[in-house]
Amino acid sequence: MKTSCFASILLGAAAWVGGAWPGFAQSTVSTPAQRISSTWEFVVAPYFVGVNITGESQIGRLPATDLDVDTGTILENLHFGGMIRLEALYQQKVGAMVDIAYMKLGAAKNTPLTSGGRVRLGARQLIVEGMLTYRLFQNEATWVEAIAGGRYWDVSLDINATGTIAGNFVQDWGDDWLDPIIGARAMHRFNDRWSANLRGDIGGFGLASDFSWNLQGGVGYQFNPTWSAHLQYKALSVDYDNGKSGATSFAYDTITHGPLIGVVARF
């Protein structure tokens, strides 16, 4: 069944943590081959994402719950979020990239059976992707890279109740894990302004999550040799279960998908 609006905030946040922001953090962007002569090339890329989450999530002693959370619900309860991707490329061959995404959600609701009772739900997450890249092919219009590394997820969920029938209490859930990731990404320039980008990867392999896959692609527009803007669509799937029971149980099987808009500075 679908969650209520209030419950979906908490459970949707848990699923979001499972990859919505980090997975979207990887806006695969590129610039002309005119920089081939440069020894080092650097990228600074802040971005914004809008996502939809579908799947199933289970937290603590709560039963597994179907999820269907849209972008509006998450943005309505977003307290703070920040996303940025950084890259370095050496001699147009070997490189590294780091993607950092942080999100804090929160919501509060008065309890109907007690006067002055209030329940506050919160969700915080930090996701960091670290990848090494190796350029397999490049000409004036196209390049293809292999990527390998890891995606680290650190999740914190909490509920704070005051003045309820059950009294005052605080409950926290949390988990963190590191998924190995392998994949590839590519770029093709149609002309001096327009380009197409594609990235795909798989990970987990039962070492942390059971399995995870990511696929994204879109177009970019080059304003000048330094600045560009990019629009992509991304889908990230993850199937994770920490194997615990009781209050520390945490699991979800979700697909997070939606558009990504980013601005890139390359120098």
XYZ file of N, CA and C in Angstrom:
801
model
N 0.832 -1.194 0.000
C 0.000 0.000 0.000
C 0.856 1.229 0.000
N 0.300 2.359 -0.413
C 1.045 3.615 -0.387
C 1.124 4.135 1.035
N 2.254 4.769 1.340
C 2.394 5.389 2.643
C 1.534 6.631 2.710
N 1.166 7.021 3.955
C 0.545 8.325 4.147
C 1.580 9.386 3.877
N 1.139 10.633 3.724
C 2.068 11.729 3.425
C 3.129 11.848 4.513
N 2.673 11.723 5.809
C 3.610 11.892 6.914
C 4.617 10.751 6.959
N 4.129 9.513 6.816
C 5.037 8.368 6.851
C 5.956 8.347 5.648
N 5.441 8.799 4.506
C 6.262 8.756 3.291
C 7.459 9.682 3.387
N 7.339 10.750 4.211
C 8.468 11.661 4.385
C 9.648 10.917 4.986
N 9.389 10.161 6.067
C 10.460 9.431 6.729
C 10.968 8.287 5.863
N 10.049 7.468 5.353
C 10.480 6.318 4.569
C 11.048 6.743 3.231
N 10.477 7.802 2.653
C 11.029 8.309 1.411
C 12.429 8.844 1.620
N 12.656 9.450 2.761
C 14.005 9.944 3.060
C 14.987 8.796 3.125
N 14.564 7.682 3.714
C 15.455 6.528 3.791
C 15.790 6.011 2.408
N 14.800 5.948 1.542
C 15.064 5.473 0.181
C 15.917 6.466 -0.583
N 15.616 7.761 -0.363
C 16.412 8.820 -1.014
C 17.875 8.645 -0.648
N 18.123 8.378 0.639
C 19.489 8.202 1.090
C 20.149 7.070 0.348
N 19.361 6.091 -0.024
C 19.929 4.951 -0.711
C 20.432 5.288 -2.078
N 20.420 6.521 -2.472
C 21.066 6.825 -3.727
C 20.534 8.001 -4.483
N 19.462 8.578 -4.091
C 18.899 9.633 -4.900
C 19.871 10.747 -5.162
N 20.439 11.307 -4.086
C 21.337 12.449 -4.268
C 22.700 12.016 -4.770
N 23.265 10.963 -4.203
C 24.566 10.635 -4.682
C 24.548 10.196 -6.096
N 23.588 9.226 -6.395
C 23.549 8.779 -7.761
C 23.418 9.923 -8.671
N 22.610 10.942 -8.381
C 22.392 12.085 -9.243
C 23.587 13.016 -9.231
N 24.392 12.809 -8.280
C 25.557 13.667 -8.199
C 26.473 13.507 -9.376
N 26.401 12.422 -10.076
C 27.332 12.199 -11.156
C 26.813 12.744 -12.472
N 26.840 14.020 -12.658
C 26.489 14.601 -13.943
C 27.699 14.505 -14.850
N 27.671 13.585 -15.810
C 28.812 13.347 -16.673
C 28.885 14.450 -17.714
N 29.852 15.337 -17.578
C 29.937 16.492 -18.438
C 31.308 16.588 -19.055
N 31.405 17.299 -20.165
C 32.618 17.307 -20.937
C 32.802 18.631 -21.641
N 34.011 18.816 -22.190
C 34.317 20.005 -22.952
C 35.099 19.632 -24.183
N 35.364 20.598 -25.080
C 36.022 20.287 -26.336
C 37.402 19.687 -26.148
N 37.859 19.011 -27.185
C 39.169 18.375 -27.149
C 40.292 19.390 -27.274
N 39.964 20.686 -27.310
C 40.975 21.720 -27.435
C 41.913 21.747 -26.234
N 41.564 21.079 -25.115
C 42.377 21.092 -23.922
C 43.379 19.941 -23.893
N 43.498 19.200 -24.981
C 44.383 18.048 -24.999
C 45.817 18.433 -24.649
N 46.239 19.637 -25.001
C 47.604 20.068 -24.740
C 47.854 20.407 -23.268
N 46.814 20.532 -22.470
C 46.963 20.882 -21.070
C 47.428 19.675 -20.264
N 48.361 19.902 -19.333
C 48.825 18.816 -18.477
C 47.752 18.420 -17.478
N 47.150 19.407 -16.824
C 46.080 19.165 -15.867
C 44.797 19.883 -16.292
N 43.690 19.266 -15.997
C 42.381 19.858 -16.236
C 41.530 19.623 -14.993
N 40.822 20.664 -14.537
C 40.037 20.568 -13.317
C 38.582 20.950 -13.589
N 37.680 20.332 -12.831
C 36.247 20.576 -12.972
C 35.644 20.876 -11.608
N 34.845 21.922 -11.537
C 34.028 22.235 -10.366
C 32.584 22.324 -10.848
N 31.707 21.481 -10.304
C 30.361 21.357 -10.873
C 29.287 21.248 -9.782
N 28.705 22.356 -9.340
C 27.520 22.287 -8.486
C 26.296 21.917 -9.324
N 25.296 21.325 -8.682
C 24.129 20.873 -9.450
C 22.894 20.788 -8.560
N 21.767 20.616 -9.188
C 20.489 20.451 -8.490
C 19.746 19.283 -9.135
N 19.057 18.490 -8.309
C 18.305 17.358 -8.839
C 16.869 17.382 -8.345
N 15.984 16.830 -9.138
C 14.608 16.593 -8.721
C 14.314 15.125 -8.951
N 13.828 14.415 -7.933
C 13.730 12.964 -8.038
C 12.336 12.453 -7.684
N 12.092 11.245 -8.139
C 10.929 10.466 -7.754
C 11.443 9.112 -7.264
N 10.829 8.600 -6.181
C 11.293 7.358 -5.569
C 10.152 6.348 -5.559
N 10.430 5.168 -6.085
C 9.465 4.072 -6.018
C 10.184 2.827 -5.512
N 9.475 1.975 -4.803
C 10.077 0.743 -4.304
C 9.519 0.366 -2.955
N 10.387 -0.210 -2.121
C 9.973 -0.695 -0.812
C 11.068 -0.403 0.207
N 10.690 0.010 1.418
C 11.648 0.324 2.466
C 11.177 -0.261 3.787
N 12.156 -0.607 4.649
C 11.852 -1.138 5.983
C 12.838 -0.558 6.971
N 12.323 0.003 8.102
C 13.149 0.672 9.096
C 12.767 0.162 10.477
N 13.768 -0.229 11.284
C 13.513 -0.656 12.648
C 12.503 -1.785 12.719
N 11.549 -1.664 13.639
C 10.525 -2.700 13.801
C 9.297 -2.452 12.925
N 9.327 -1.388 12.142
C 8.204 -1.126 11.252
C 8.172 -2.152 10.126
N 6.991 -2.497 9.650
C 6.922 -3.434 8.532
C 7.402 -2.783 7.240
N 7.752 -3.611 6.272
C 8.142 -3.096 4.961
C 6.990 -2.300 4.376
N 7.314 -1.172 3.752
C 6.297 -0.242 3.263
C 6.576 0.129 1.824
N 5.551 0.097 0.996
C 5.699 0.540 -0.384
C 5.918 2.038 -0.423
N 6.763 2.470 -1.345
C 7.084 3.888 -1.482
C 6.651 4.413 -2.834
N 6.118 5.612 -2.827
C 5.814 6.345 -4.055
C 5.881 7.826 -3.699
N 7.108 8.357 -3.668
C 7.364 9.709 -3.181
C 7.796 10.579 -4.349
N 7.150 11.729 -4.524
C 7.481 12.587 -5.647
C 8.396 13.729 -5.221
N 8.870 14.473 -6.210
C 9.809 15.565 -5.971
C 9.221 16.624 -5.053
N 7.947 16.953 -5.239
C 7.326 18.004 -4.442
C 7.316 17.689 -2.959
N 7.040 16.431 -2.601
C 7.014 16.043 -1.197
C 8.375 16.223 -0.543
N 9.427 15.832 -1.258
C 10.774 15.950 -0.699
C 11.200 17.408 -0.595
N 10.947 18.187 -1.642
C 11.337 19.596 -1.590
C 10.571 20.351 -0.511
N 9.334 19.967 -0.283
C 8.517 20.627 0.735
C 9.106 20.442 2.132
N 9.807 19.321 2.351
C 10.344 19.006 3.673
C 11.866 19.086 3.734
N 12.463 19.692 2.726
C 13.913 19.826 2.678
C 14.360 21.011 3.529
N 15.211 20.750 4.524
C 15.771 21.820 5.347
C 17.065 22.357 4.759
N 17.891 21.470 4.249
C 19.151 21.901 3.661
C 19.673 20.811 2.742
N 20.319 21.232 1.658
C 20.953 20.275 0.756
C 22.081 20.938 -0.006
N 23.125 20.210 -0.253
C 24.236 20.727 -1.026
C 24.891 19.619 -1.822
N 25.218 19.910 -3.087
C 25.787 18.902 -3.978
C 26.864 19.528 -4.846
N 27.991 18.829 -4.965
C 29.063 19.329 -5.819
C 29.917 18.150 -6.283
N 30.419 18.262 -7.492
C 31.324 17.257 -8.061
C 32.628 17.941 -8.442
N 33.746 17.291 -8.105
C 35.078 17.798 -8.405
C 35.849 16.748 -9.194
N 36.594 17.201 -10.215
C 37.369 16.278 -11.030
C 38.742 16.847 -11.331
N 39.696 15.942 -11.560
C 41.024 16.302 -12.048
C 41.420 15.276 -13.103
N 41.988 15.757 -14.208
C 42.405 14.881 -15.308
C 43.838 15.223 -15.682
N 44.683 14.198 -15.744
C 46.093 14.399 -16.044
C 46.400 13.940 -17.470
N 46.918 14.866 -18.270
C 47.324 14.614 -19.654
C 46.234 13.911 -20.462
N 44.981 14.295 -20.188
C 43.841 13.762 -20.926
C 43.800 12.238 -20.925
N 44.288 11.624 -19.834
C 44.345 10.168 -19.799
C 43.837 9.587 -18.480
N 44.461 9.956 -17.379
C 44.146 9.384 -16.073
C 43.556 10.474 -15.187
N 42.489 10.147 -14.466
C 41.859 11.167 -13.647
C 41.220 10.611 -12.388
N 40.637 11.522 -11.610
C 39.923 11.172 -10.388
C 38.762 12.132 -10.218
N 37.677 11.654 -9.620
C 36.539 12.519 -9.348
C 35.944 12.178 -7.988
N 35.464 13.213 -7.315
C 34.820 13.081 -6.014
C 33.482 13.798 -6.080
N 32.449 13.138 -5.621
C 31.116 13.726 -5.608
C 30.595 13.708 -4.181
N 30.193 14.864 -3.677
C 29.735 14.996 -2.297
C 28.307 15.530 -2.304
N 27.430 14.859 -1.577
C 26.036 15.296 -1.501
C 25.541 15.171 -0.068
N 24.913 16.231 0.415
C 24.363 16.226 1.769
C 22.922 16.702 1.727
N 22.078 16.050 2.531
C 20.667 16.399 2.570
C 20.147 16.270 3.983
N 19.273 17.203 4.369
C 18.583 17.115 5.651
C 17.108 17.388 5.424
N 16.265 16.429 5.807
C 14.815 16.566 5.706
C 14.208 16.594 7.099
N 13.078 17.237 7.223
C 12.393 17.257 8.506
C 10.927 17.594 8.360
N 10.110 17.063 9.261
C 8.678 17.354 9.277
C 8.164 17.176 10.701
N 7.089 17.868 11.044
C 6.498 17.775 12.380
C 4.984 17.723 12.258
N 4.372 17.031 13.228
C 2.919 16.892 13.205
C 2.392 16.798 14.628
N 1.292 17.518 14.904
C 0.641 17.409 16.203
C -0.062 16.063 16.316
N -0.020 15.464 17.517
C -0.699 14.188 17.719
C -2.176 14.436 17.986
N -3.055 13.655 17.376
C -4.494 13.937 17.486
C -5.109 13.555 18.828
N -4.469 12.641 19.606
C -5.099 12.125 20.817
C -4.648 12.820 22.090
N -3.638 13.658 21.991
C -3.162 14.366 23.183
C -2.983 15.842 22.876
N -3.359 16.687 23.845
C -3.209 18.121 23.662
C -1.743 18.510 23.835
N -1.222 19.210 22.860
C 0.172 19.639 22.923
C 1.169 18.602 22.488
N 0.714 17.398 22.138
C 1.621 16.352 21.677
C 2.153 16.662 20.277
N 3.400 16.330 20.059
C 4.004 16.635 18.767
C 5.069 15.581 18.444
N 5.113 15.199 17.170
C 6.085 14.227 16.689
C 6.893 14.882 15.576
N 8.200 14.805 15.701
C 9.104 15.368 14.690
C 9.909 14.242 14.060
N 9.922 14.237 12.753
C 10.702 13.259 12.000
C 11.845 13.959 11.291
N 12.995 13.328 11.240
C 14.138 13.908 10.562
C 14.939 12.855 9.820
N 15.608 13.284 8.774
C 16.481 12.392 8.005
C 17.682 13.198 7.527
N 18.872 12.637 7.738
C 20.097 13.284 7.273
C 20.938 12.240 6.557
N 21.613 12.673 5.502
C 22.468 11.742 4.791
C 23.659 12.446 4.168
N 24.777 11.735 4.174
C 25.972 12.160 3.464
C 26.368 11.038 2.531
N 26.540 11.360 1.255
C 26.973 10.365 0.269
C 28.180 10.911 -0.461
N 29.226 10.107 -0.482
C 30.456 10.503 -1.155
C 30.841 9.438 -2.160
N 31.008 9.842 -3.401
C 31.517 8.953 -4.442
C 32.957 9.326 -4.753
N 33.818 8.331 -4.791
C 35.197 8.529 -5.214
C 35.528 7.569 -6.340
N 35.983 8.102 -7.479
C 36.244 7.276 -8.653
C 37.585 7.614 -9.277
N 38.239 6.603 -9.814
C 39.367 6.800 -10.712
C 38.870 6.612 -12.133
N 39.402 7.375 -13.060
C 38.973 7.296 -14.458
C 40.183 7.020 -15.354
N 39.924 6.311 -16.425
C 40.979 6.042 -17.405
C 40.379 6.191 -18.800
N 40.944 7.094 -19.597
C 40.404 7.383 -20.914
C 40.848 6.311 -21.914
N 39.883 5.545 -22.383
C 40.167 4.443 -23.296
C 40.300 4.898 -24.736
N 39.573 5.955 -25.080
C 39.548 6.417 -26.472
C 39.259 7.905 -26.491
N 39.890 8.625 -27.423
C 39.599 10.039 -27.577
C 40.019 10.518 -28.958
N 39.134 11.298 -29.574
C 39.489 12.052 -30.773
C 38.918 13.457 -30.623
N 38.822 14.210 -31.677
C 38.378 15.597 -31.566
C 36.927 15.738 -31.143
N 36.115 14.701 -31.373
C 34.689 14.822 -31.082
C 34.206 13.914 -29.950
N 34.932 12.843 -29.618
C 34.401 11.812 -28.734
C 35.469 11.321 -27.766
N 35.058 11.004 -26.537
C 35.923 10.223 -25.655
C 35.102 9.208 -24.876
N 35.796 8.138 -24.465
C 35.195 7.058 -23.681
C 36.127 6.747 -22.521
N 35.563 6.653 -21.294
C 36.363 6.383 -20.104
C 35.824 5.186 -19.337
N 36.739 4.423 -18.744
C 36.384 3.430 -17.737
C 36.446 4.106 -16.369
N 35.526 3.751 -15.473
C 35.504 4.322 -14.126
C 35.416 3.191 -13.103
N 36.065 3.392 -11.957
C 36.027 2.398 -10.883
C 36.282 3.108 -9.564
N 35.609 2.645 -8.527
C 35.783 3.272 -7.222
C 34.733 2.800 -6.250
N 34.233 3.725 -5.441
C 33.253 3.353 -4.436
C 32.255 4.453 -4.164
N 31.101 4.057 -3.658
C 30.054 4.992 -3.239
C 29.764 4.739 -1.764
N 30.060 5.727 -0.925
C 29.880 5.613 0.519
C 28.601 6.319 0.933
N 27.765 5.607 1.697
C 26.506 6.155 2.186
C 26.504 6.175 3.713
N 26.150 7.300 4.291
C 26.015 7.440 5.741
C 24.638 8.010 6.009
N 23.799 7.228 6.691
C 22.381 7.557 6.839
C 22.023 7.734 8.310
N 21.239 8.745 8.619
C 20.738 8.943 9.976
C 19.275 9.349 9.902
N 18.413 8.599 10.581
C 16.982 8.886 10.665
C 16.591 8.987 12.131
N 15.676 9.893 12.471
C 15.299 10.032 13.875
C 13.843 10.445 14.011
N 13.279 10.104 15.170
C 11.929 10.522 15.543
C 11.990 11.060 16.971
N 11.384 12.214 17.188
C 11.382 12.867 18.499
C 9.939 13.190 18.865
N 9.430 12.525 19.890
C 8.031 12.693 20.282
C 7.949 13.345 21.663
N 7.059 14.317 21.810
C 6.837 14.970 23.099
C 5.337 15.066 23.353
N 4.948 14.809 24.593
C 3.542 14.963 24.984
C 2.595 13.981 24.345
N 3.073 12.811 23.954
C 2.212 11.812 23.321
C 1.676 10.837 24.362
N 0.768 9.956 23.946
C 0.237 8.936 24.847
C 1.361 8.056 25.372
N 2.356 7.814 24.530
C 3.503 6.991 24.938
C 4.539 7.783 25.718
N 4.276 9.058 25.940
C 5.215 9.895 26.666
C 6.201 10.566 25.736
N 7.314 10.999 26.306
C 8.369 11.628 25.514
C 9.435 10.586 25.183
N 9.855 10.545 23.943
C 10.902 9.592 23.577
C 11.605 10.059 22.310
N 12.826 9.562 22.158
C 13.641 9.822 20.976
C 14.146 8.487 20.447
N 14.026 8.281 19.169
C 14.508 7.043 18.552
C 15.345 7.392 17.326
N 16.522 6.794 17.240
C 17.419 7.028 16.110
C 17.670 5.732 15.365
N 17.762 5.848 14.051
C 18.219 4.756 13.208
C 19.392 5.266 12.384
N 20.350 4.413 12.125
C 21.469 4.846 11.310
C 22.216 3.676 10.710
N 22.881 3.946 9.623
C 23.683 2.917 8.976
C 24.630 3.589 7.995
N 25.717 2.901 7.696
C 26.626 3.387 6.661
C 27.271 2.189 5.981
N 27.585 2.334 4.714
C 28.181 1.246 3.954
C 28.909 1.798 2.737
N 29.760 0.945 2.178
C 30.558 1.322 1.018
C 30.373 0.287 -0.079
N 29.858 0.722 -1.212
C 29.678 -0.145 -2.373
C 30.824 0.030 -3.359
N 31.463 -1.041 -3.791
C 32.380 -0.917 -4.927
C 31.597 -0.670 -6.205
N 32.152 0.129 -7.107
C 31.457 0.518 -8.328
C 32.403 0.374 -9.517
N 31.912 -0.180 -10.619
C 32.640 -0.184 -11.885
C 31.690 0.254 -12.988
N 32.230 0.922 -14.020
C 31.359 1.371 -15.095
C 32.126 2.092 -16.180
N 31.396 2.858 -16.957
C 31.992 3.616 -18.058
C 31.171 4.864 -18.305
N 31.793 5.863 -18.917
C 31.086 7.060 -19.330
C 31.684 7.555 -20.647
N 30.895 8.323 -21.376
C 31.323 8.771 -22.706
C 30.715 10.121 -23.018
N 31.359 10.848 -23.922
C 30.877 12.127 -24.408
C 31.096 12.216 -25.919
N 30.142 12.819 -26.593
C 30.291 13.108 -28.029
C 29.860 14.541 -28.284
N 30.718 15.316 -28.970
C 30.410 16.695 -29.311
C 29.862 16.757 -30.733
N 28.684 17.376 -30.858
C 28.081 17.559 -32.169
C 28.682 18.763 -32.888
N 29.007 19.799 -32.101
C 29.626 21.008 -32.640
C 30.275 21.760 -31.484
N 30.604 23.037 -31.675
C 31.271 23.801 -30.630
C 30.386 24.081 -29.425
N 29.077 23.910 -29.559
C 28.146 24.237 -28.482
C 27.511 23.021 -27.823
N 27.060 22.071 -28.619
C 26.222 20.991 -28.105
C 26.983 19.676 -27.989
N 26.673 18.933 -26.916
C 27.284 17.624 -26.700
C 26.255 16.678 -26.087
N 26.539 15.382 -26.156
C 25.731 14.349 -25.515
C 26.618 13.568 -24.554
N 26.043 13.170 -23.417
C 26.801 12.480 -22.373
C 26.051 11.237 -21.912
N 26.802 10.195 -21.561
C 26.200 8.948 -21.106
C 27.094 8.318 -20.051
N 26.492 7.795 -18.995
C 27.227 7.058 -17.968
C 26.404 5.874 -17.497
N 27.079 4.753 -17.228
C 26.441 3.592 -16.636
C 27.404 2.908 -15.687
N 26.892 2.366 -14.579
C 27.744 1.600 -13.679
C 26.922 0.584 -12.904
N 27.615 -0.400 -12.358
C 27.006 -1.403 -11.497
C 27.865 -1.531 -10.245
N 27.265 -2.009 -9.150
C 28.036 -2.096 -7.918
C 27.339 -2.909 -6.855
N 27.930 -2.891 -5.668
C 27.404 -3.661 -4.541
C 27.957 -5.065 -4.518
N 27.449 -5.887 -5.420
C 27.900 -7.267 -5.610
C 27.818 -8.092 -4.327
N 26.893 -7.739 -3.426
C 26.737 -8.479 -2.188
C 27.738 -8.125 -1.110
N 28.679 -7.233 -1.401
C 29.655 -6.823 -0.399
C 29.082 -5.795 0.565
N 28.144 -4.991 0.109
C 27.415 -4.052 0.955
C 25.940 -4.162 0.573
N 25.506 -3.439 -0.456
C 24.178 -3.704 -1.007
C 24.246 -4.990 -1.819
N 23.091 -5.626 -1.992
C 23.074 -6.844 -2.798
C 23.447 -6.536 -4.242
N 22.890 -5.457 -4.768
C 23.224 -5.045 -6.129
C 22.720 -3.622 -6.345
N 23.441 -2.883 -7.165
C 23.053 -1.517 -7.494
C 23.430 -1.234 -8.938
N 22.580 -0.497 -9.629
C 22.926 -0.072 -10.985
C 22.521 1.382 -11.177
N 23.242 2.034 -12.074
C 23.008 3.442 -12.348
C 23.120 3.685 -13.849
N 22.184 4.438 -14.390
C 22.220 4.806 -15.801
C 21.748 6.239 -15.940
N 22.533 7.053 -16.663
C 22.154 8.446 -16.864
C 22.701 8.959 -18.184
N 22.003 9.949 -18.734
C 22.446 10.542 -19.986
C 21.712 11.836 -20.244
N 22.296 12.669 -21.118
C 21.663 13.942 -21.436
C 22.513 14.767 -22.374
N 22.243 16.062 -22.371
C 22.918 16.974 -23.292
C 23.589 18.096 -22.516
N 24.611 18.704 -23.148
C 25.298 19.838 -22.559
C 25.403 20.974 -23.561
N 25.473 22.198 -23.030
C 25.624 23.386 -23.876
C 26.829 24.174 -23.389
N 27.798 24.432 -24.281
C 29.034 25.122 -23.958
C 28.879 26.629 -24.229
N 28.951 27.437 -23.179
C 28.878 28.885 -23.345
C 30.207 29.466 -23.826
N 31.290 28.957 -23.261
C 32.642 29.378 -23.619
C 33.593 28.285 -23.164
N 34.912 28.427 -23.352
C 35.819 27.343 -22.963
C 35.774 26.971 -21.485
N 35.268 27.849 -20.636
C 35.238 27.556 -19.198
C 33.880 27.081 -18.713
N 32.796 27.728 -19.137
C 31.471 27.488 -18.564
C 30.574 26.681 -19.497
N 29.814 25.772 -18.883
C 28.812 25.001 -19.628
C 27.654 24.655 -18.697
N 26.531 24.298 -19.281
C 25.350 23.872 -18.529
C 24.904 22.522 -19.068
N 24.280 21.698 -18.173
C 23.951 20.329 -18.562
C 22.600 19.915 -18.008
N 21.879 19.189 -18.828
C 20.592 18.626 -18.447
C 20.635 17.125 -18.714
N 20.355 16.334 -17.677
C 20.388 14.884 -17.816
C 19.164 14.259 -17.160
N 18.997 12.978 -17.421
C 18.016 12.181 -16.688
C 18.745 10.969 -16.136
N 18.454 10.630 -14.884
C 19.176 9.553 -14.226
C 18.229 8.592 -13.533
N 18.590 7.310 -13.561
C 17.879 6.281 -12.804
C 18.900 5.486 -12.004
N 18.669 5.368 -10.702
C 19.563 4.646 -9.807
C 18.754 3.619 -9.025
N 19.190 2.358 -9.103
C 18.515 1.279 -8.384
C 19.447 0.726 -7.317
N 18.912 0.420 -6.145
C 19.710 -0.168 -5.074
C 18.851 -1.163 -4.300
N 19.467 -2.268 -3.891
C 18.807 -3.291 -3.077
C 19.710 -3.556 -1.878
N 19.361 -2.973 -0.730
C 20.228 -3.051 0.451
C 19.469 -3.599 1.645
N 20.155 -4.425 2.435
C 19.617 -4.963 3.686
C 20.797 -5.151 4.631
N 20.748 -4.528 5.814
C 21.879 -4.659 6.724
C 21.901 -5.984 7.479
N 20.892 -6.835 7.261
C 20.884 -8.161 7.860
C 20.600 -8.197 9.340
N 20.186 -7.062 9.908
C 19.917 -7.008 11.340
C 18.417 -7.113 11.597
N 18.057 -7.265 12.873
C 16.649 -7.358 13.243
C 16.358 -6.379 14.365
N 15.079 -6.195 14.642
C 14.683 -5.303 15.714
C 14.877 -3.847 15.354
N 15.251 -3.041 16.346
C 15.325 -1.595 16.167
C 16.414 -1.177 15.197
N 17.427 -2.030 14.993
C 18.546 -1.662 14.115
C 18.356 -2.151 12.682
N 17.232 -2.768 12.394
C 16.980 -3.263 11.043
C 16.813 -2.110 10.065
N 17.407 -2.268 8.885
C 17.335 -1.204 7.876
C 17.477 -1.850 6.501
N 16.484 -1.657 5.643
C 16.531 -2.265 4.311
C 15.691 -1.457 3.343
N 16.084 -1.449 2.080
C 15.227 -0.894 1.040
C 15.645 -1.389 -0.336
N 14.670 -1.432 -1.189
C 14.835 -1.859 -2.575
C 14.090 -0.827 -3.417
N 14.821 0.123 -4.003
C 14.181 1.268 -4.636
C 14.808 1.619 -5.968
N 14.061 2.337 -6.764
C 14.578 3.002 -7.958
C 14.290 4.495 -7.796
N 15.344 5.292 -7.897
C 15.237 6.741 -7.803
C 15.550 7.324 -9.169
N 14.663 8.157 -9.676
C 14.861 8.669 -11.029
C 14.358 10.105 -11.130
N 14.973 10.873 -12.043
C 14.556 12.250 -12.232
C 15.593 13.065 -12.980
N 15.291 14.336 -13.236
C 16.182 15.210 -14.006
C 17.273 15.831 -13.147
N 18.396 16.109 -13.781
C 19.523 16.787 -13.137
C 19.898 18.008 -13.955
N 20.099 19.146 -13.274
C 20.550 20.372 -13.916
C 21.843 20.795 -13.241
N 22.893 21.017 -14.039
C 24.181 21.375 -13.466
C 24.885 22.469 -14.237
N 25.710 23.218 -13.524
C 26.589 24.226 -14.131
C 28.024 23.789 -13.867
N 28.873 23.862 -14.900
C 30.221 23.335 -14.811
C 31.234 24.416 -15.146
N 32.261 24.516 -14.295
C 33.426 25.358 -14.587
C 34.612 24.428 -14.809
N 35.272 24.566 -15.951
C 36.395 23.708 -16.298
C 37.598 24.583 -16.625
N 38.713 24.299 -16.004
C 39.889 25.126 -16.233
C 41.159 24.289 -16.123
